[in-house]
XYZ file of N, CA and C in Angstrom:
819
model
N -41.956 12.519 2.121
C -43.248 12.757 1.289
C -42.936 12.205 -0.042
N -41.817 12.417 -0.824
C -41.519 11.996 -2.060
C -41.415 10.289 -1.938
N -40.877 9.872 -0.804
C -40.757 8.476 -0.764
C -42.165 7.787 -0.840
N -43.085 8.147 0.158
C -44.344 7.780 0.211
C -45.024 7.975 -1.313
N -44.611 8.989 -2.043
C -45.275 9.088 -3.288
C -44.954 7.963 -4.138
N -43.568 7.474 -4.219
C -43.189 6.539 -4.943
C -43.590 5.081 -4.568
N -43.752 4.866 -3.269
C -44.260 3.765 -2.706
C -45.671 3.745 -3.292
N -46.649 4.674 -2.919
C -48.024 4.643 -3.610
C -47.945 4.368 -4.895
N -47.117 5.026 -5.788
C -47.189 4.692 -7.170
C -46.773 3.261 -7.439
N -45.797 2.662 -7.073
C -45.445 1.296 -7.265
C -46.604 0.289 -6.819
N -46.948 0.472 -5.557
C -48.025 -0.446 -4.873
C -49.298 -0.335 -5.300
N -49.867 0.912 -5.494
C -51.370 1.029 -5.873
C -51.363 1.225 -7.294
N -50.519 2.078 -8.028
C -50.825 2.290 -9.464
C -50.202 1.209 -10.448
N -49.072 0.849 -10.144
C -48.274 -0.025 -10.910
C -48.865 -1.493 -10.565
N -48.780 -1.837 -9.409
C -49.119 -3.219 -9.054
C -50.617 -3.537 -8.853
N -51.415 -2.112 -8.755
C -53.020 -2.230 -8.692
C -53.534 -2.749 -7.554
N -52.600 -2.834 -6.356
C -53.133 -3.343 -5.191
C -54.075 -2.130 -4.488
N -55.387 -2.379 -4.195
C -56.253 -1.503 -3.597
C -55.830 -0.813 -2.197
N -56.211 0.261 -1.859
C -55.874 1.123 -0.672
C -56.786 0.372 0.442
N -55.979 0.301 1.729
C -56.994 -0.170 2.850
C -57.538 1.210 3.479
N -58.708 1.409 3.519
C -59.530 2.477 3.876
C -59.838 2.691 5.426
N -60.070 3.706 6.002
C -60.547 3.929 7.303
C -61.720 3.457 7.671
N -61.773 2.569 8.670
C -63.013 1.964 9.174
C -63.746 2.920 10.143
N -64.715 3.571 9.787
C -65.404 4.440 10.786
C -66.219 3.750 11.834
N -67.191 2.756 11.549
C -67.680 1.975 12.413
C -68.037 0.665 11.761
N -68.028 -0.553 12.914
C -68.069 -1.875 12.349
C -68.904 -2.595 13.330
N -69.662 -3.557 13.102
C -70.397 -4.543 13.991
C -70.383 -5.845 13.130
N -69.328 -6.759 13.558
C -69.219 -8.027 12.893
C -69.481 -9.117 14.087
N -70.516 -9.217 14.735
C -70.735 -10.056 15.682
C -71.247 -11.593 15.255
N -71.833 -11.528 14.057
C -72.397 -12.959 13.583
C -71.635 -13.309 12.247
N -70.968 -14.449 12.491
C -70.236 -14.609 11.009
C -71.299 -15.370 10.168
N -70.993 -14.777 8.678
C -71.920 -15.146 7.670
C -73.327 -14.706 7.762
N -73.390 -13.542 8.739
C -74.836 -12.844 8.752
C -74.888 -11.909 7.670
N -75.848 -11.353 7.219
C -76.138 -10.346 6.202
C -75.246 -9.151 6.850
N -74.445 -8.350 6.113
C -73.550 -7.399 6.337
C -74.048 -6.045 5.546
N -74.396 -5.003 6.238
C -74.743 -3.762 5.418
C -73.372 -2.977 5.327
N -73.113 -2.769 4.275
C -71.845 -1.867 3.747
C -72.476 -0.471 3.421
N -72.197 0.644 4.119
C -72.619 1.965 3.924
C -71.518 2.846 3.439
N -71.891 3.440 2.427
C -70.957 4.410 1.569
C -71.367 5.810 1.464
N -70.626 6.613 2.060
C -70.909 8.092 1.914
C -70.786 8.725 0.586
N -70.926 10.108 0.495
C -70.756 10.593 -0.668
C -69.570 11.624 -0.944
N -69.632 12.522 -1.709
C -68.486 13.535 -2.066
C -68.406 14.482 -0.866
N -67.169 14.637 -0.443
C -66.810 15.794 0.539
C -67.541 15.360 1.933
N -67.734 13.954 2.158
C -68.442 13.625 3.338
C -67.527 12.517 4.215
N -68.086 11.952 5.109
C -67.351 10.793 5.883
C -68.314 9.802 6.103
N -67.845 8.720 6.537
C -68.728 7.715 7.278
C -69.620 8.023 8.307
N -69.205 9.138 8.968
C -69.886 9.561 10.112
C -71.537 10.066 9.614
N -71.708 10.120 8.289
C -72.976 10.348 7.863
C -74.102 9.363 8.413
N -73.639 7.944 8.340
C -74.454 7.148 8.754
C -74.535 6.675 9.943
N -74.044 7.322 10.833
C -74.399 7.153 12.363
C -75.738 7.179 12.791
N -76.544 7.996 12.467
C -78.014 7.833 12.772
C -78.760 6.618 12.217
N -78.186 6.176 11.310
C -78.916 4.873 10.784
C -78.510 3.582 11.477
N -77.340 3.468 12.061
C -76.951 2.223 12.626
C -77.729 1.640 13.549
N -78.221 2.414 14.516
C -79.260 1.660 15.479
C -80.385 1.114 14.969
N -80.821 1.634 13.552
C -82.095 1.144 12.924
C -81.866 -0.001 12.133
N -80.678 -0.536 11.931
C -80.441 -1.608 11.174
C -80.646 -3.021 11.828
N -81.352 -4.020 11.219
C -81.646 -5.421 11.788
C -80.511 -5.692 12.916
N -81.120 -6.172 14.229
C -80.333 -6.444 15.296
C -79.468 -7.712 14.854
N -79.932 -8.563 14.052
C -79.206 -9.698 13.580
C -77.923 -9.661 12.662
N -78.075 -8.231 12.096
C -77.132 -8.107 11.036
C -75.727 -7.485 11.341
N -74.774 -7.543 10.521
C -73.452 -6.860 10.697
C -73.576 -5.581 9.978
N -72.362 -4.595 10.166
C -72.416 -3.685 9.433
C -71.028 -3.034 9.448
N -70.383 -2.475 8.340
C -69.409 -1.815 8.213
C -69.459 -0.520 7.211
N -68.874 0.570 8.046
C -68.948 1.798 7.448
C -67.436 2.546 7.315
N -67.082 2.821 5.892
C -65.710 3.334 5.917
C -65.747 4.776 5.398
N -64.316 5.349 5.283
C -64.313 6.604 4.702
C -63.743 6.435 3.335
N -64.296 6.905 2.316
C -63.738 6.573 0.981
C -62.492 7.329 0.904
N -61.665 6.862 -0.149
C -60.417 7.254 -0.613
C -60.418 8.812 -0.798
N -59.314 9.535 -0.109
C -59.370 10.929 -0.302
C -60.499 11.767 0.694
N -61.175 10.948 1.540
C -62.233 11.423 2.427
C -61.913 11.159 3.926
N -62.216 11.891 4.869
C -61.873 11.555 6.274
C -60.597 11.129 6.550
N -60.560 10.011 7.145
C -59.256 9.589 7.721
C -58.610 8.476 6.737
N -59.201 8.401 5.611
C -58.413 7.327 4.506
C -57.452 8.122 3.918
N -56.454 7.268 3.273
C -55.373 8.019 2.337
C -55.898 8.904 1.211
N -55.238 9.982 1.164
C -55.445 10.958 -0.026
C -54.385 11.113 -1.103
N -54.170 9.912 -1.856
C -53.340 10.077 -2.977
C -53.650 11.073 -4.072
N -52.592 11.270 -4.893
C -52.902 12.356 -5.918
C -53.232 11.901 -7.250
N -53.285 10.717 -7.510
C -53.438 9.834 -8.664
C -55.008 9.856 -9.056
N -55.308 10.732 -10.113
C -56.761 10.865 -10.201
C -57.373 9.510 -10.584
N -56.697 8.660 -11.457
C -57.527 7.363 -11.793
C -57.840 6.405 -10.557
N -57.411 6.793 -9.510
C -57.413 5.763 -8.460
C -58.866 6.168 -7.595
N -59.541 7.445 -8.146
C -60.596 7.789 -7.574
C -61.957 7.449 -8.177
N -61.741 6.672 -9.471
C -62.947 6.353 -10.142
C -63.768 5.282 -9.232
N -65.092 5.267 -9.411
C -66.195 4.595 -8.687
C -65.716 3.209 -8.494
N -65.147 2.531 -9.648
C -64.695 1.153 -9.882
C -63.527 0.987 -8.924
N -62.646 1.777 -9.001
C -61.501 1.849 -8.188
C -61.907 1.946 -6.406
N -62.702 2.887 -6.421
C -63.143 2.901 -5.033
C -64.075 1.684 -4.400
N -64.473 1.064 -5.178
C -65.199 -0.428 -5.039
C -64.318 -1.251 -4.625
N -63.149 -1.371 -5.244
C -62.000 -2.165 -4.801
C -61.476 -1.944 -3.415
N -61.240 -0.585 -3.269
C -60.821 -0.321 -1.941
C -61.738 -0.602 -0.920
N -63.015 -0.578 -1.263
C -64.058 -0.863 -0.225
C -64.236 -2.324 0.101
N -64.123 -3.108 -0.921
C -64.189 -4.652 -0.884
C -62.884 -5.064 0.030
N -61.683 -4.593 -0.363
C -60.540 -4.955 0.310
C -60.348 -4.695 1.794
N -61.107 -3.481 2.129
C -61.065 -2.973 3.500
C -62.209 -3.935 4.340
N -63.297 -4.316 3.668
C -64.320 -4.970 4.318
C -63.820 -6.404 4.758
N -63.164 -7.103 3.615
C -62.760 -8.444 3.925
C -61.582 -8.339 4.891
N -60.724 -7.264 5.086
C -59.714 -7.448 6.085
C -60.261 -7.130 7.275
N -61.433 -6.300 7.421
C -62.162 -6.100 8.692
C -62.683 -7.131 9.364
N -63.055 -8.392 8.261
C -63.760 -9.498 8.739
C -65.140 -9.860 8.130
N -65.410 -9.182 6.927
C -66.616 -9.392 6.211
C -66.567 -10.938 5.873
N -67.710 -11.493 5.912
C -67.773 -12.890 5.743
C -69.143 -13.429 5.299
N -70.264 -12.627 5.331
C -71.312 -13.157 4.665
C -72.012 -12.154 3.572
N -73.197 -12.489 3.086
C -73.680 -11.697 1.927
C -73.923 -10.023 2.329
N -73.844 -9.345 1.293
C -73.785 -7.856 1.420
C -75.043 -7.070 1.009
N -75.406 -6.107 1.814
C -76.634 -5.094 1.439
C -75.664 -3.848 1.190
N -75.862 -3.147 0.150
C -75.098 -1.926 -0.030
C -76.149 -0.904 0.207
N -75.502 0.211 0.840
C -76.426 1.576 0.922
C -75.506 2.591 0.612
N -75.612 3.509 -0.359
C -74.790 4.459 -0.764
C -75.568 5.786 -0.963
N -74.804 6.797 -0.487
C -75.473 8.113 -0.776
C -74.504 9.005 -1.734
N -75.440 9.524 -2.642
C -74.774 10.476 -3.727
C -73.546 9.739 -4.359
N -72.338 10.063 -4.285
C -71.176 9.430 -5.045
C -71.140 8.080 -4.508
N -71.459 7.861 -3.230
C -71.317 6.540 -2.638
C -72.446 5.413 -3.314
N -73.463 6.156 -3.954
C -74.380 5.313 -4.586
C -73.754 4.670 -5.942
N -72.878 5.550 -6.608
C -72.127 5.086 -7.685
C -71.214 3.853 -7.619
N -70.508 4.245 -6.317
C -69.466 3.325 -5.775
C -70.258 1.863 -5.616
N -71.306 1.924 -4.810
C -72.168 0.665 -4.649
C -72.630 0.043 -5.870
N -72.973 0.770 -7.067
C -73.343 0.178 -8.128
C -72.147 -0.489 -8.804
N -70.965 -0.056 -8.914
C -69.862 -0.588 -9.136
C -69.587 -1.898 -8.563
N -69.659 -1.857 -7.046
C -69.241 -2.890 -6.252
C -70.437 -4.122 -6.672
N -71.396 -3.699 -6.981
C -72.589 -4.733 -7.138
C -72.303 -5.478 -8.592
N -71.894 -4.690 -9.611
C -71.331 -5.252 -10.766
C -70.166 -6.120 -10.549
N -69.069 -5.754 -10.011
C -67.721 -6.403 -9.732
C -68.077 -7.491 -8.928
N -68.545 -7.698 -8.070
C -68.754 -8.682 -6.994
C -70.129 -8.939 -6.535
N -70.836 -9.393 -7.849
C -72.332 -9.586 -7.737
C -72.615 -11.067 -7.152
N -71.634 -11.842 -6.959
C -71.878 -13.106 -6.277
C -72.266 -12.952 -4.760
N -71.835 -11.681 -4.205
C -71.914 -11.573 -2.629
C -72.997 -10.497 -2.239
N -73.430 -9.718 -3.470
C -74.344 -8.502 -2.903
C -75.821 -9.177 -3.084
N -76.576 -8.985 -2.275
C -77.941 -9.466 -2.190
C -79.025 -8.281 -2.543
N -78.587 -7.015 -2.346
C -79.643 -5.732 -2.586
C -78.687 -4.512 -2.372
N -79.198 -3.514 -3.227
C -78.542 -2.217 -2.980
C -79.598 -1.067 -2.782
N -79.443 -0.275 -2.214
C -80.106 1.187 -1.869
C -79.475 2.337 -2.250
N -79.580 3.244 -3.406
C -79.079 4.014 -3.843
C -79.864 5.346 -3.503
N -79.083 6.141 -2.628
C -79.886 7.385 -2.136
C -79.365 8.659 -2.828
N -79.972 9.539 -3.516
C -79.674 10.661 -4.163
C -78.382 10.413 -5.103
N -78.484 9.262 -6.050
C -77.418 9.082 -6.809
C -77.209 10.044 -8.021
N -75.988 10.831 -8.401
C -76.043 11.553 -9.602
C -75.708 10.739 -10.761
N -76.718 10.218 -11.372
C -76.459 9.391 -12.424
C -76.814 10.227 -13.727
N -75.718 10.339 -14.623
C -75.811 11.093 -15.795
C -75.614 10.289 -16.988
N -76.177 10.651 -18.084
C -75.949 9.876 -19.283
C -74.434 10.028 -19.732
N -74.001 9.153 -20.538
C -72.739 9.141 -21.083
C -72.303 10.225 -21.929
N -71.318 10.832 -21.868
C -70.898 11.802 -22.655
C -70.574 11.505 -24.265
N -70.427 10.201 -24.430
C -70.057 9.567 -25.658
C -71.201 9.596 -26.489
N -72.661 10.081 -26.042
C -73.696 9.911 -26.952
C -73.868 11.000 -28.097
N -74.506 10.903 -28.996
C -74.517 12.018 -29.974
C -75.216 13.150 -29.506
N -75.001 14.407 -30.044
C -75.573 15.524 -29.744
C -77.115 15.369 -29.558
N -77.787 14.668 -30.493
C -79.316 14.504 -30.406
C -79.877 13.896 -29.329
N -78.976 13.012 -28.764
C -79.273 12.126 -27.584
C -79.058 12.803 -26.393
N -78.534 14.083 -26.270
C -78.234 14.492 -24.849
C -79.541 14.938 -24.134
N -79.473 14.620 -22.881
C -80.538 15.465 -22.079
C -79.811 16.782 -21.577
N -80.418 17.841 -21.696
C -79.655 19.002 -21.345
C -79.230 19.011 -20.082
N -80.086 18.627 -18.908
C -79.690 18.808 -17.535
C -78.476 17.963 -17.224
N -78.129 16.813 -17.866
C -76.799 16.093 -17.758
C -75.726 16.904 -18.074
N -75.781 17.466 -19.431
C -74.675 18.217 -19.729
C -74.397 19.624 -19.044
N -75.543 20.135 -18.439
C -75.526 21.498 -17.851
C -74.839 21.011 -16.593
N -75.234 20.031 -15.744
C -74.503 19.685 -14.712
C -73.055 19.467 -14.563
N -72.711 18.753 -15.722
C -71.276 18.314 -15.886
C -70.649 19.731 -16.185
N -71.103 20.610 -16.728
C -70.363 21.909 -17.106
C -70.204 22.522 -15.954
N -71.371 22.778 -15.108
C -71.197 23.260 -13.645
C -69.988 22.805 -12.958
N -70.064 21.533 -12.876
C -68.747 20.733 -12.158
C -67.642 21.277 -12.608
N -67.466 21.207 -13.751
C -66.058 21.877 -14.306
C -65.766 23.121 -13.912
N -66.734 23.900 -14.078
C -66.523 25.310 -13.721
C -66.204 25.698 -12.428
N -66.945 24.842 -11.482
C -66.674 24.939 -9.902
C -65.379 24.528 -9.756
N -64.774 23.534 -10.295
C -63.393 22.972 -10.068
C -62.223 24.270 -10.390
N -62.604 25.332 -10.919
C -61.728 26.296 -11.212
C -61.775 27.332 -10.138
N -62.488 27.132 -9.232
C -62.636 28.118 -7.938
C -62.781 27.378 -6.648
N -61.591 26.642 -6.320
C -61.473 25.823 -5.056
C -61.783 26.744 -3.806
N -61.260 27.979 -3.816
C -61.708 28.549 -2.450
C -63.030 29.018 -2.380
N -63.609 29.254 -3.424
C -65.043 29.368 -3.343
C -65.883 28.118 -2.874
N -65.646 26.944 -3.392
C -66.110 25.655 -3.137
C -66.112 25.488 -1.737
N -64.774 25.586 -1.094
C -64.550 25.352 0.030
C -65.388 26.220 0.988
N -65.489 27.478 0.969
C -66.247 28.515 1.500
C -67.724 28.106 1.489
N -68.292 27.828 0.273
C -69.580 27.409 0.219
C -69.940 26.081 0.982
N -69.138 25.012 1.095
C -69.243 23.894 1.916
C -69.216 24.157 3.342
N -68.230 24.977 3.902
C -68.200 25.434 5.213
C -69.561 26.162 5.696
N -70.120 26.996 4.704
C -71.386 27.599 5.042
C -72.463 26.706 5.130
N -72.678 25.971 4.186
C -73.647 24.893 4.307
C -73.600 23.969 5.407
N -72.433 23.492 5.872
C -72.394 22.640 6.948
C -72.927 23.546 8.161
N -72.420 24.918 8.306
C -72.982 25.637 9.474
C -74.409 25.720 9.589
N -74.989 25.773 8.320
C -76.641 26.105 8.358
C -77.185 24.755 8.185
N -76.517 23.763 8.404
C -77.221 22.403 8.297
C -77.773 21.766 6.908
N -77.477 22.482 5.989
C -77.868 22.279 4.541
C -77.515 20.948 4.021
N -76.307 20.395 4.756
C -75.709 19.252 4.088
C -76.116 18.004 5.059
N -77.353 18.027 6.041
C -77.741 17.040 6.617
C -77.021 16.486 7.663
N -76.987 15.196 7.903
C -76.032 14.483 9.040
C -74.584 14.459 8.390
N -73.993 15.351 8.135
C -72.611 15.294 7.642
C -71.653 15.697 8.403
N -70.438 15.054 8.421
C -69.285 15.388 9.258
C -68.168 15.926 7.873
N -68.682 16.680 7.177
C -67.896 17.042 5.945
C -66.599 17.730 6.468
N -65.531 17.211 5.641
C -64.248 17.828 6.110
C -63.534 18.401 4.906
N -64.232 19.170 3.981
C -63.708 19.722 2.815
C -62.948 21.207 3.202
N -61.560 21.079 2.961
C -60.848 22.428 3.215
C -59.678 22.317 1.776
N -59.087 23.346 2.249
C -57.809 23.618 1.190
C -57.114 22.206 0.985
N -56.890 21.663 2.276
C -55.839 20.506 2.278
C -56.350 19.239 1.631
N -58.013 19.301 1.707
C -58.570 17.906 1.187
C -59.188 18.324 -0.120
N -58.979 19.460 -0.747
C -59.675 19.797 -1.894
C -59.338 18.726 -3.216
N -57.954 18.454 -3.063
C -57.420 17.426 -4.048
C -58.415 16.199 -4.225
N -58.622 15.595 -3.078
C -59.611 14.494 -3.112
C -60.812 14.662 -3.652
N -61.367 15.668 -3.162
C -62.690 16.227 -3.677
C -62.749 16.564 -5.290
N -61.537 17.073 -5.830
C -61.431 17.430 -7.174
C -61.378 16.097 -7.807
N -60.516 15.157 -7.487
C -60.232 13.824 -8.085
C -61.440 12.958 -8.195
N -62.197 12.970 -7.080
C -63.211 12.301 -6.964
C -64.603 12.844 -7.960
N -64.649 14.220 -7.937
C -65.679 14.750 -8.847
C -65.386 14.579 -10.333
N -64.026 14.567 -10.645
C -63.791 14.422 -12.140
C -63.771 12.925 -12.560
N -63.168 12.012 -11.754
C -62.844 10.806 -12.266
C -64.227 9.785 -11.832
N -64.873 10.236 -10.843
C -65.950 9.497 -10.219
C -67.469 9.942 -10.529
N -67.665 11.255 -10.841
C -68.827 11.812 -11.023
C -68.864 12.229 -12.404
N -68.142 13.303 -12.878
C -68.147 13.781 -14.274
C -68.013 12.525 -15.255
N -67.201 11.727 -14.905
C -66.778 10.461 -15.868
C -67.458 9.342 -14.963
N -68.526 8.568 -15.620
C -69.114 7.370 -14.928
C -69.769 6.699 -16.231
N -70.027 5.271 -15.506
C -70.851 4.469 -16.339
C -72.039 3.874 -15.531
N -72.390 4.449 -14.601
C -73.532 3.965 -13.731
C -74.719 3.736 -14.542
N -75.178 4.425 -15.304
C -76.435 4.090 -15.873
C -76.436 2.931 -16.624
N -75.263 2.790 -17.359
C -75.140 1.569 -18.159
C -75.008 0.333 -17.401
N -74.426 0.276 -16.220
C -74.289 -0.733 -15.356
C -75.868 -1.149 -14.971
N -76.582 -0.011 -14.348
C -77.849 -0.267 -13.857
C -78.900 -0.893 -14.826
N -78.843 -0.462 -15.994
C -79.497 -1.297 -17.242
C -79.659 -2.826 -17.037
N -78.442 -3.328 -16.530
C -78.401 -4.715 -16.511
C -78.125 -5.355 -15.366
N -78.558 -4.537 -14.169
C -78.432 -4.945 -12.762
C -79.415 -6.097 -12.523
N -79.177 -7.285 -11.698
C -79.677 -8.380 -11.424
C -80.370 -8.627 -10.082
N -80.016 -7.635 -9.218
C -80.311 -7.616 -7.805
C -81.335 -6.676 -7.533
N -82.146 -6.721 -6.312
C -83.163 -5.669 -6.112
C -82.390 -4.390 -5.706
N -82.711 -3.396 -6.527
C -82.059 -2.074 -6.418
C -83.164 -0.944 -6.309
N -83.057 -0.137 -5.170
C -84.054 0.884 -4.862
C -83.278 2.243 -5.003
N -83.786 3.172 -5.754
C -83.339 4.333 -5.937
C -84.253 5.421 -5.147
N -83.661 6.020 -4.227
C -84.319 6.968 -3.364
C -84.003 8.498 -3.640
N -84.817 9.363 -4.169
C -84.265 10.714 -4.411
C -85.246 11.775 -3.840
N -84.820 12.879 -3.940
C -85.650 13.917 -3.449
C -86.038 14.792 -4.500
N -87.217 15.235 -4.879
C -87.861 15.979 -5.876
C -87.151 17.438 -5.814
N -86.608 17.781 -4.756
C -86.297 19.047 -4.558
C -84.657 19.056 -4.702
N -84.005 18.010 -5.368
C -82.568 17.974 -5.403
C -82.100 18.606 -6.738
N -81.494 19.677 -6.695
C -81.038 20.233 -7.986
C -79.814 19.567 -8.544
N -79.211 18.243 -7.867
C -78.158 17.670 -8.653
C -78.480 16.342 -9.262
N -79.703 16.152 -9.317
C -80.155 14.776 -9.998
C -81.080 15.089 -11.145
N -81.028 14.021 -12.049
C -81.818 14.002 -13.350
C -82.808 12.901 -13.140
N -84.043 13.249 -12.650
C -84.966 12.224 -12.301
C -85.458 11.332 -13.294
N -85.521 12.107 -14.635
C -85.816 11.181 -15.891
C -84.900 9.965 -16.049
N -83.705 10.169 -15.757
C -82.839 9.096 -15.848
C -83.275 7.775 -14.834
N -83.699 8.129 -13.790
C -84.239 6.956 -12.915
C -85.363 6.334 -13.374
N -86.333 7.115 -14.045
C -87.660 6.577 -14.311
C -87.216 5.632 -15.869
N -86.369 6.037 -16.595
C -85.807 5.532 -17.777
C -85.166 4.072 -17.369
N -84.523 4.155 -16.362
C -83.816 2.877 -15.837
C -84.692 1.812 -15.365
N -86.007 2.375 -14.683
C -87.019 1.438 -14.137
C -87.843 0.977 -15.158
N -87.848 1.599 -16.198
C -88.733 1.293 -17.377
C -87.975 0.021 -18.087
N -86.686 0.048 -18.311
C -86.130 -1.256 -18.905
C -85.445 -2.203 -18.012
N -85.567 -2.217 -16.644
C -85.047 -3.068 -15.710
C -86.196 -3.324 -14.467
N -86.800 -4.319 -14.544
C -87.582 -4.553 -13.557
C -87.066 -4.854 -12.042
N -85.915 -4.991 -12.036
C -84.940 -5.026 -10.584
C -85.160 -3.814 -9.994
N -85.348 -2.603 -10.855
C -85.075 -1.283 -10.194
C -86.461 -0.761 -9.647
N -86.494 -0.130 -8.462
C -87.527 0.465 -7.926
C -87.319 1.880 -7.625
N -87.997 2.977 -8.064
C -87.808 4.327 -7.689
C -88.638 4.871 -6.796
N -88.137 5.500 -5.621
C -88.993 6.036 -4.691
C -88.712 7.424 -4.360
N -89.626 8.426 -5.035
C -89.226 9.788 -4.742
C -89.737 10.340 -3.488
N -89.083 11.373 -2.779
C -89.550 11.873 -1.724
C -89.504 13.452 -1.929
N -90.246 14.169 -1.125
C -90.417 15.737 -0.943
C -89.165 16.158 -0.071
N -87.915 15.975 -0.683
C -86.667 16.479 0.171
C -85.562 16.779 -0.903
N -84.431 17.354 -0.451
C -83.343 17.592 -1.335
C -82.350 16.479 -1.290
N -81.086 16.883 -1.368
C -79.909 16.086 -1.603
C -79.343 15.393 -0.275
N -79.779 16.187 0.880
C -79.051 15.759 1.919
C -79.964 14.648 2.786
N -79.246 13.904 3.312
C -80.052 12.793 4.275
C -80.421 13.302 5.574
N -81.691 13.317 5.547
C -82.628 13.804 6.836
C -83.453 12.700 7.302
N -84.382 12.957 8.417
C -85.033 12.005 9.193
C -86.098 11.189 8.057
N -86.512 12.039 7.139
C -87.536 11.343 6.101
C -86.794 10.326 5.260
N -85.630 10.781 4.907
C -84.931 9.756 4.033
C -84.412 8.669 4.732
N -83.965 8.737 6.115
C -83.703 7.690 6.923
C -84.840 6.722 7.162
N -85.820 7.142 7.360
C -87.308 6.342 7.401
C -87.441 5.420 6.261
N -87.202 6.217 5.022
C -87.451 5.428 3.823
C -86.459 4.326 3.709
N -85.214 4.494 3.989
C -84.164 3.576 3.886
C -84.635 2.385 4.849
N -84.903 2.610 6.028
C -85.246 1.533 6.828
C -86.356 0.751 6.332
N -87.446 1.520 5.806
C -88.611 0.841 5.241
C -88.137 0.002 3.963
N -87.189 0.495 3.213
C -86.677 -0.589 2.047
C -86.060 -1.694 2.587
N -85.209 -1.624 3.575
C -84.526 -2.948 3.989
C -85.291 -3.680 4.764
N -86.426 -3.310 5.419
C -87.121 -4.175 6.098
C -88.337 -4.835 5.163
N -88.539 -4.350 4.124
C -89.391 -4.935 3.222
C -88.838 -6.295 2.329
N -87.587 -6.400 2.621
C -86.806 -7.489 1.855
C -86.768 -8.668 2.773
């Protein structure tokens, strides 16, 4: 255990070599064809996207991974490796190793949408389009008190308090999964996987730069969100669309989870391009 910890520290933290993630699904039949890279959210796995795969264009490729700290992917303890920008590096490395060769369309849900935005920023030469579903985009904490949107600050405070009660969080997710409140989720949050959940929430969601990046995005970007979603700040989406014509906002009468209505909207977006 200790030996693996030191190996991880040397290879991934000191040498900054990305992790190889678990590939949940892939179809790479056509070299250089458009490849859909599907990225799940916090406390979920790539299995979230299984209902969408059959609806992707027949001539396209796709790759679905489990993010670091989730599903069958590694679960290191270094919080900094869970930043959205670091997750984007892990995703690209895994996709290239799996055989990625063509242009990319990114589809991300929740935290996966933040990873998709980082990916688009870092590897803009290969990304043709991104679809961000239920993205928890919050304004920077570095802003002056006068600039705060109260909902952004409140949500961050709630997340910090939630992390103080891991047993309650795990029980809540388990109940939500049983009731179907998490949508097409194969959530695997437990006491054993809580560290990955905590590191992702702290480094990837509480601390983020997604709004700043989207202000300058130059590829077609669609934000799909539910008006009934308590984890989102819709005003942030409309503000981004006002300053960047590449961004389109499509509200639905849904919540945070991906359900049939959301899937139909995703398909409509990718078919319109």
